[in-house]
mmCIF file with all atom_site columns, C-alpha atoms in Angstrom:
data_model
loop_
_atom_site.group_PDB
_atom_site.id
_atom_site.type_symbol
_atom_site.label_atom_id
_atom_site.label_alt_id
_atom_site.label_comp_id
_atom_site.label_asym_id
_atom_site.label_entity_id
_atom_site.label_seq_id
_atom_site.pdbx_PDB_ins_code
_atom_site.Cartn_x
_atom_site.Cartn_y
_atom_site.Cartn_z
_atom_site.occupancy
_atom_site.B_iso_or_equiv
_atom_site.pdbx_formal_charge
_atom_site.auth_seq_id
_atom_site.auth_comp_id
_atom_site.auth_asym_id
_atom_site.auth_atom_id
_atom_site.pdbx_PDB_model_num
ATOM 1   C CA . GLN T 1 1   ? 0.067   0.036  0.050   1.00 85.00 ? 1   GLN T CA 1
ATOM 2   C CA . VAL T 1 2   ? 1.400   3.216  -1.175  1.00 94.00 ? 2   VAL T CA 1
ATOM 3   C CA . GLN T 1 3   ? 1.975   6.149  1.045   1.00 97.00 ? 3   GLN T CA 1
ATOM 4   C CA . LEU T 1 4   ? 2.006   9.679  0.180   1.00 98.00 ? 4   LEU T CA 1
ATOM 5   C CA . VAL T 1 5   ? 3.409   12.702 1.439   1.00 98.00 ? 5   VAL T CA 1
ATOM 6   C CA . GLU T 1 6   ? 3.017   16.250 0.165   1.00 98.00 ? 6   GLU T CA 1
ATOM 7   C CA . SER T 1 7   ? 5.209   19.161 0.706   1.00 97.00 ? 7   SER T CA 1
ATOM 8   C CA . GLY T 1 8   ? 5.935   22.882 -0.177  1.00 98.00 ? 8   GLY T CA 1
ATOM 9   C CA . GLY T 1 9   ? 2.958   24.658 0.757   1.00 98.00 ? 9   GLY T CA 1
ATOM 10  C CA . GLY T 1 10  ? 3.139   28.117 2.507   1.00 98.00 ? 10  GLY T CA 1
ATOM 11  C CA . LEU T 1 11  ? 2.346   31.757 2.250   1.00 98.00 ? 11  LEU T CA 1
ATOM 12  C CA . VAL T 1 12  ? 2.898   33.447 -1.019  1.00 98.00 ? 12  VAL T CA 1
ATOM 13  C CA . GLN T 1 13  ? 1.518   36.802 -2.250  1.00 98.00 ? 13  GLN T CA 1
ATOM 14  C CA . ALA T 1 14  ? -0.618  37.074 -5.586  1.00 98.00 ? 14  ALA T CA 1
ATOM 15  C CA . GLY T 1 15  ? 1.184   36.630 -8.512  1.00 98.00 ? 15  GLY T CA 1
ATOM 16  C CA . GLY T 1 16  ? 3.863   34.227 -6.899  1.00 98.00 ? 16  GLY T CA 1
ATOM 17  C CA . SER T 1 17  ? 4.688   30.681 -7.299  1.00 98.00 ? 17  SER T CA 1
ATOM 18  C CA . LEU T 1 18  ? 5.200   27.595 -5.660  1.00 98.00 ? 18  LEU T CA 1
ATOM 19  C CA . ARG T 1 19  ? 5.866   23.878 -6.283  1.00 98.00 ? 19  ARG T CA 1
ATOM 20  C CA . LEU T 1 20  ? 4.379   21.374 -4.308  1.00 98.00 ? 20  LEU T CA 1
ATOM 21  C CA . SER T 1 21  ? 5.737   17.872 -3.988  1.00 98.00 ? 21  SER T CA 1
ATOM 22  C CA . CYS T 1 22  ? 4.281   14.460 -3.127  1.00 98.00 ? 22  CYS T CA 1
ATOM 23  C CA . ALA T 1 23  ? 6.670   11.757 -1.986  1.00 98.00 ? 23  ALA T CA 1
ATOM 24  C CA . ALA T 1 24  ? 5.802   8.228  -2.391  1.00 97.00 ? 24  ALA T CA 1
ATOM 25  C CA . SER T 1 25  ? 6.680   5.293  0.015   1.00 97.00 ? 25  SER T CA 1
ATOM 26  C CA . GLY T 1 26  ? 5.802   1.591  0.056   1.00 95.00 ? 26  GLY T CA 1
ATOM 27  C CA . GLY T 1 27  ? 4.914   1.566  -3.422  1.00 94.00 ? 27  GLY T CA 1
ATOM 28  C CA . LEU T 1 28  ? 6.131   2.950  -7.100  1.00 94.00 ? 28  LEU T CA 1
ATOM 29  C CA . ILE T 1 29  ? 4.119   5.592  -8.588  1.00 93.00 ? 29  ILE T CA 1
ATOM 30  C CA . SER T 1 30  ? 4.690   4.293  -11.868 1.00 92.00 ? 30  SER T CA 1
ATOM 31  C CA . TYR T 1 31  ? 1.596   1.733  -11.197 1.00 92.00 ? 31  TYR T CA 1
ATOM 32  C CA . TYR T 1 32  ? -0.585  4.346  -10.245 1.00 94.00 ? 32  TYR T CA 1
ATOM 33  C CA . ALA T 1 33  ? -2.496  7.113  -12.035 1.00 94.00 ? 33  ALA T CA 1
ATOM 34  C CA . MET T 1 34  ? -1.848  10.309 -9.851  1.00 95.00 ? 34  MET T CA 1
ATOM 35  C CA . GLY T 1 35  ? -4.095  13.482 -9.231  1.00 96.00 ? 35  GLY T CA 1
ATOM 36  C CA . TRP T 1 36  ? -3.647  17.021 -7.292  1.00 97.00 ? 36  TRP T CA 1
ATOM 37  C CA . PHE T 1 37  ? -7.098  17.844 -5.251  1.00 97.00 ? 37  PHE T CA 1
ATOM 38  C CA . ARG T 1 38  ? -7.684  20.853 -3.095  1.00 97.00 ? 38  ARG T CA 1
ATOM 39  C CA . GLN T 1 39  ? -10.378 21.797 -0.745  1.00 97.00 ? 39  GLN T CA 1
ATOM 40  C CA . SER T 1 40  ? -11.256 25.223 0.861   1.00 96.00 ? 40  SER T CA 1
ATOM 41  C CA . PRO T 1 41  ? -13.433 25.803 4.068   1.00 90.00 ? 41  PRO T CA 1
ATOM 42  C CA . GLY T 1 42  ? -17.337 25.320 3.063   1.00 90.00 ? 42  GLY T CA 1
ATOM 43  C CA . LYS T 1 43  ? -16.338 23.716 -0.282  1.00 93.00 ? 43  LYS T CA 1
ATOM 44  C CA . GLU T 1 44  ? -16.177 20.142 -1.868  1.00 93.00 ? 44  GLU T CA 1
ATOM 45  C CA . ARG T 1 45  ? -13.082 18.888 -2.683  1.00 93.00 ? 45  ARG T CA 1
ATOM 46  C CA . GLU T 1 46  ? -12.182 19.535 -6.119  1.00 95.00 ? 46  GLU T CA 1
ATOM 47  C CA . LEU T 1 47  ? -9.913  17.735 -8.534  1.00 96.00 ? 47  LEU T CA 1
ATOM 48  C CA . VAL T 1 48  ? -7.178  20.444 -10.063 1.00 97.00 ? 48  VAL T CA 1
ATOM 49  C CA . ALA T 1 49  ? -4.901  18.215 -12.097 1.00 97.00 ? 49  ALA T CA 1
ATOM 50  C CA . ALA T 1 50  ? -4.177  14.806 -13.266 1.00 95.00 ? 50  ALA T CA 1
ATOM 51  C CA . LEU T 1 51  ? -1.761  12.519 -14.703 1.00 93.00 ? 51  LEU T CA 1
ATOM 52  C CA . SER T 1 52  ? -1.755  9.268  -16.321 1.00 90.00 ? 52  SER T CA 1
ATOM 53  C CA . ARG T 1 53  ? 0.681   6.304  -14.958 1.00 86.00 ? 53  ARG T CA 1
ATOM 54  C CA . GLY T 1 54  ? 2.683   7.174  -18.160 1.00 79.00 ? 54  GLY T CA 1
ATOM 55  C CA . GLY T 1 55  ? 2.875   10.927 -18.182 1.00 75.00 ? 55  GLY T CA 1
ATOM 56  C CA . GLY T 1 56  ? 1.302   11.533 -21.354 1.00 81.00 ? 56  GLY T CA 1
ATOM 57  C CA . ARG T 1 57  ? -2.036  12.671 -20.228 1.00 90.00 ? 57  ARG T CA 1
ATOM 58  C CA . THR T 1 58  ? -2.901  15.693 -18.042 1.00 93.00 ? 58  THR T CA 1
ATOM 59  C CA . PHE T 1 59  ? -5.950  17.395 -17.228 1.00 95.00 ? 59  PHE T CA 1
ATOM 60  C CA . TYR T 1 60  ? -6.312  20.813 -15.605 1.00 96.00 ? 60  TYR T CA 1
ATOM 61  C CA . THR T 1 61  ? -9.468  22.207 -13.961 1.00 96.00 ? 61  THR T CA 1
ATOM 62  C CA . ASP T 1 62  ? -10.305 25.172 -15.795 1.00 97.00 ? 62  ASP T CA 1
ATOM 63  C CA . SER T 1 63  ? -9.569  27.776 -13.148 1.00 97.00 ? 63  SER T CA 1
ATOM 64  C CA . VAL T 1 64  ? -5.917  26.635 -13.230 1.00 98.00 ? 64  VAL T CA 1
ATOM 65  C CA . GLN T 1 65  ? -5.658  25.841 -17.218 1.00 97.00 ? 65  GLN T CA 1
ATOM 66  C CA . GLY T 1 66  ? -2.170  27.627 -18.126 1.00 98.00 ? 66  GLY T CA 1
ATOM 67  C CA . ARG T 1 67  ? -1.152  28.582 -14.575 1.00 98.00 ? 67  ARG T CA 1
ATOM 68  C CA . PHE T 1 68  ? -0.756  25.119 -13.379 1.00 98.00 ? 68  PHE T CA 1
ATOM 69  C CA . ALA T 1 69  ? 1.589   21.912 -14.084 1.00 97.00 ? 69  ALA T CA 1
ATOM 70  C CA . THR T 1 70  ? 1.587   18.864 -13.066 1.00 96.00 ? 70  THR T CA 1
ATOM 71  C CA . SER T 1 71  ? 4.687   16.004 -13.428 1.00 94.00 ? 71  SER T CA 1
ATOM 72  C CA . ARG T 1 72  ? 5.951   13.020 -12.448 1.00 92.00 ? 72  ARG T CA 1
ATOM 73  C CA . ASP T 1 73  ? 9.653   11.638 -11.610 1.00 93.00 ? 73  ASP T CA 1
ATOM 74  C CA . ASN T 1 74  ? 9.386   7.720  -11.296 1.00 90.00 ? 74  ASN T CA 1
ATOM 75  C CA . THR T 1 75  ? 13.362  7.367  -10.377 1.00 94.00 ? 75  THR T CA 1
ATOM 76  C CA . LYS T 1 76  ? 12.733  9.707  -7.573  1.00 96.00 ? 76  LYS T CA 1
ATOM 77  C CA . ASN T 1 77  ? 8.990   8.295  -6.740  1.00 96.00 ? 77  ASN T CA 1
ATOM 78  C CA . ALA T 1 78  ? 7.610   11.847 -6.460  1.00 96.00 ? 78  ALA T CA 1
ATOM 79  C CA . MET T 1 79  ? 5.400   13.640 -8.333  1.00 95.00 ? 79  MET T CA 1
ATOM 80  C CA . TYR T 1 80  ? 5.099   17.647 -8.359  1.00 97.00 ? 80  TYR T CA 1
ATOM 81  C CA . LEU T 1 81  ? 2.415   20.514 -8.702  1.00 98.00 ? 81  LEU T CA 1
ATOM 82  C CA . GLN T 1 82  ? 4.041   23.933 -10.520 1.00 98.00 ? 82  GLN T CA 1
ATOM 83  C CA . MET T 1 83  ? 1.860   26.517 -9.387  1.00 98.00 ? 83  MET T CA 1
ATOM 84  C CA . ASN T 1 84  ? 2.227   29.890 -10.982 1.00 98.00 ? 84  ASN T CA 1
ATOM 85  C CA . SER T 1 85  ? 0.516   33.507 -11.110 1.00 98.00 ? 85  SER T CA 1
ATOM 86  C CA . LEU T 1 86  ? -1.234  32.212 -7.919  1.00 98.00 ? 86  LEU T CA 1
ATOM 87  C CA . LYS T 1 87  ? -4.415  33.787 -6.980  1.00 98.00 ? 87  LYS T CA 1
ATOM 88  C CA . HIS T 1 88  ? -6.014  34.145 -3.884  1.00 97.00 ? 88  HIS T CA 1
ATOM 89  C CA . GLU T 1 89  ? -8.988  31.957 -4.753  1.00 96.00 ? 89  GLU T CA 1
ATOM 90  C CA . ASP T 1 90  ? -5.852  29.256 -4.838  1.00 98.00 ? 90  ASP T CA 1
ATOM 91  C CA . THR T 1 91  ? -5.637  29.293 -1.378  1.00 98.00 ? 91  THR T CA 1
ATOM 92  C CA . ALA T 1 92  ? -6.852  25.709 -0.041  1.00 98.00 ? 92  ALA T CA 1
ATOM 93  C CA . ILE T 1 93  ? -5.274  22.579 1.289   1.00 98.00 ? 93  ILE T CA 1
ATOM 94  C CA . TYR T 1 94  ? -3.765  20.640 -1.622  1.00 98.00 ? 94  TYR T CA 1
ATOM 95  C CA . TYR T 1 95  ? -3.750  17.039 -1.208  1.00 98.00 ? 95  TYR T CA 1
ATOM 96  C CA . CYS T 1 96  ? -1.996  14.620 -3.899  1.00 97.00 ? 96  CYS T CA 1
ATOM 97  C CA . ALA T 1 97  ? -3.456  10.897 -4.440  1.00 97.00 ? 97  ALA T CA 1
ATOM 98  C CA . ALA T 1 98  ? -3.080  7.717  -6.301  1.00 96.00 ? 98  ALA T CA 1
ATOM 99  C CA . SER T 1 99  ? -5.617  5.636  -8.346  1.00 95.00 ? 99  SER T CA 1
ATOM 100 C CA . PRO T 1 100 ? -4.923  1.749  -8.270  1.00 91.00 ? 100 PRO T CA 1
ATOM 101 C CA . THR T 1 101 ? -6.801  1.180  -11.571 1.00 82.00 ? 101 THR T CA 1
ATOM 102 C CA . LYS T 1 102 ? -6.090  3.811  -14.365 1.00 78.00 ? 102 LYS T CA 1
ATOM 103 C CA . TYR T 1 103 ? -6.029  7.685  -15.151 1.00 81.00 ? 103 TYR T CA 1
ATOM 104 C CA . SER T 1 104 ? -9.132  9.290  -13.938 1.00 84.00 ? 104 SER T CA 1
ATOM 105 C CA . THR T 1 105 ? -10.749 12.472 -13.401 1.00 83.00 ? 105 THR T CA 1
ATOM 106 C CA . ASP T 1 106 ? -13.544 10.842 -10.906 1.00 86.00 ? 106 ASP T CA 1
ATOM 107 C CA . TYR T 1 107 ? -12.818 11.460 -7.367  1.00 87.00 ? 107 TYR T CA 1
ATOM 108 C CA . GLU T 1 108 ? -13.859 7.789  -6.542  1.00 91.00 ? 108 GLU T CA 1
ATOM 109 C CA . ALA T 1 109 ? -10.993 6.528  -8.454  1.00 93.00 ? 109 ALA T CA 1
ATOM 110 C CA . TYR T 1 110 ? -8.333  7.481  -6.019  1.00 95.00 ? 110 TYR T CA 1
ATOM 111 C CA . THR T 1 111 ? -7.715  5.229  -3.114  1.00 95.00 ? 111 THR T CA 1
ATOM 112 C CA . TYR T 1 112 ? -4.348  6.527  -1.902  1.00 96.00 ? 112 TYR T CA 1
ATOM 113 C CA . TRP T 1 113 ? -4.127  10.243 -0.022  1.00 97.00 ? 113 TRP T CA 1
ATOM 114 C CA . GLY T 1 114 ? -1.694  12.315 1.298   1.00 98.00 ? 114 GLY T CA 1
ATOM 115 C CA . GLN T 1 115 ? -2.118  14.167 4.502   1.00 97.00 ? 115 GLN T CA 1
ATOM 116 C CA . GLY T 1 116 ? -2.571  17.435 2.819   1.00 98.00 ? 116 GLY T CA 1
ATOM 117 C CA . THR T 1 117 ? -0.310  20.790 2.460   1.00 98.00 ? 117 THR T CA 1
ATOM 118 C CA . GLN T 1 118 ? -1.545  24.485 3.122   1.00 98.00 ? 118 GLN T CA 1
ATOM 119 C CA . VAL T 1 119 ? -1.594  26.617 0.514   1.00 98.00 ? 119 VAL T CA 1
ATOM 120 C CA . THR T 1 120 ? -2.432  30.579 1.459   1.00 98.00 ? 120 THR T CA 1
ATOM 121 C CA . VAL T 1 121 ? -2.212  33.448 -1.463  1.00 98.00 ? 121 VAL T CA 1
ATOM 122 C CA . SER T 1 122 ? -2.395  36.886 0.176   1.00 97.00 ? 122 SER T CA 1
ATOM 123 C CA . SER T 1 123 ? -3.899  39.400 -1.831  1.00 88.00 ? 123 SER T CA 1
#
């Protein structure tokens, strides 16, 4: 069973950048489709980005299209979310997740989750 740990969150001013990392242990992420989710108080958890096991297919929610980019490095057993041109509305707890089946944009497909890392964007 794979375990995931996010890092890289913090406080940043609007227009700035952050890179989130998701380190995996107990399993190889090459066997999983991966996703990034975020959740703000009072709102449902939403998919931010997803990528296939091979890294050839990606998905981004409309609100981050062109600003965020996700990638994986199987040699380091880690995945990343590069966040540029951050906006106040990007403030949320960000989670990485793994799907043991296949690439999916469906929340239910993701079985394994990290603990989350807080991203706060000041105006």
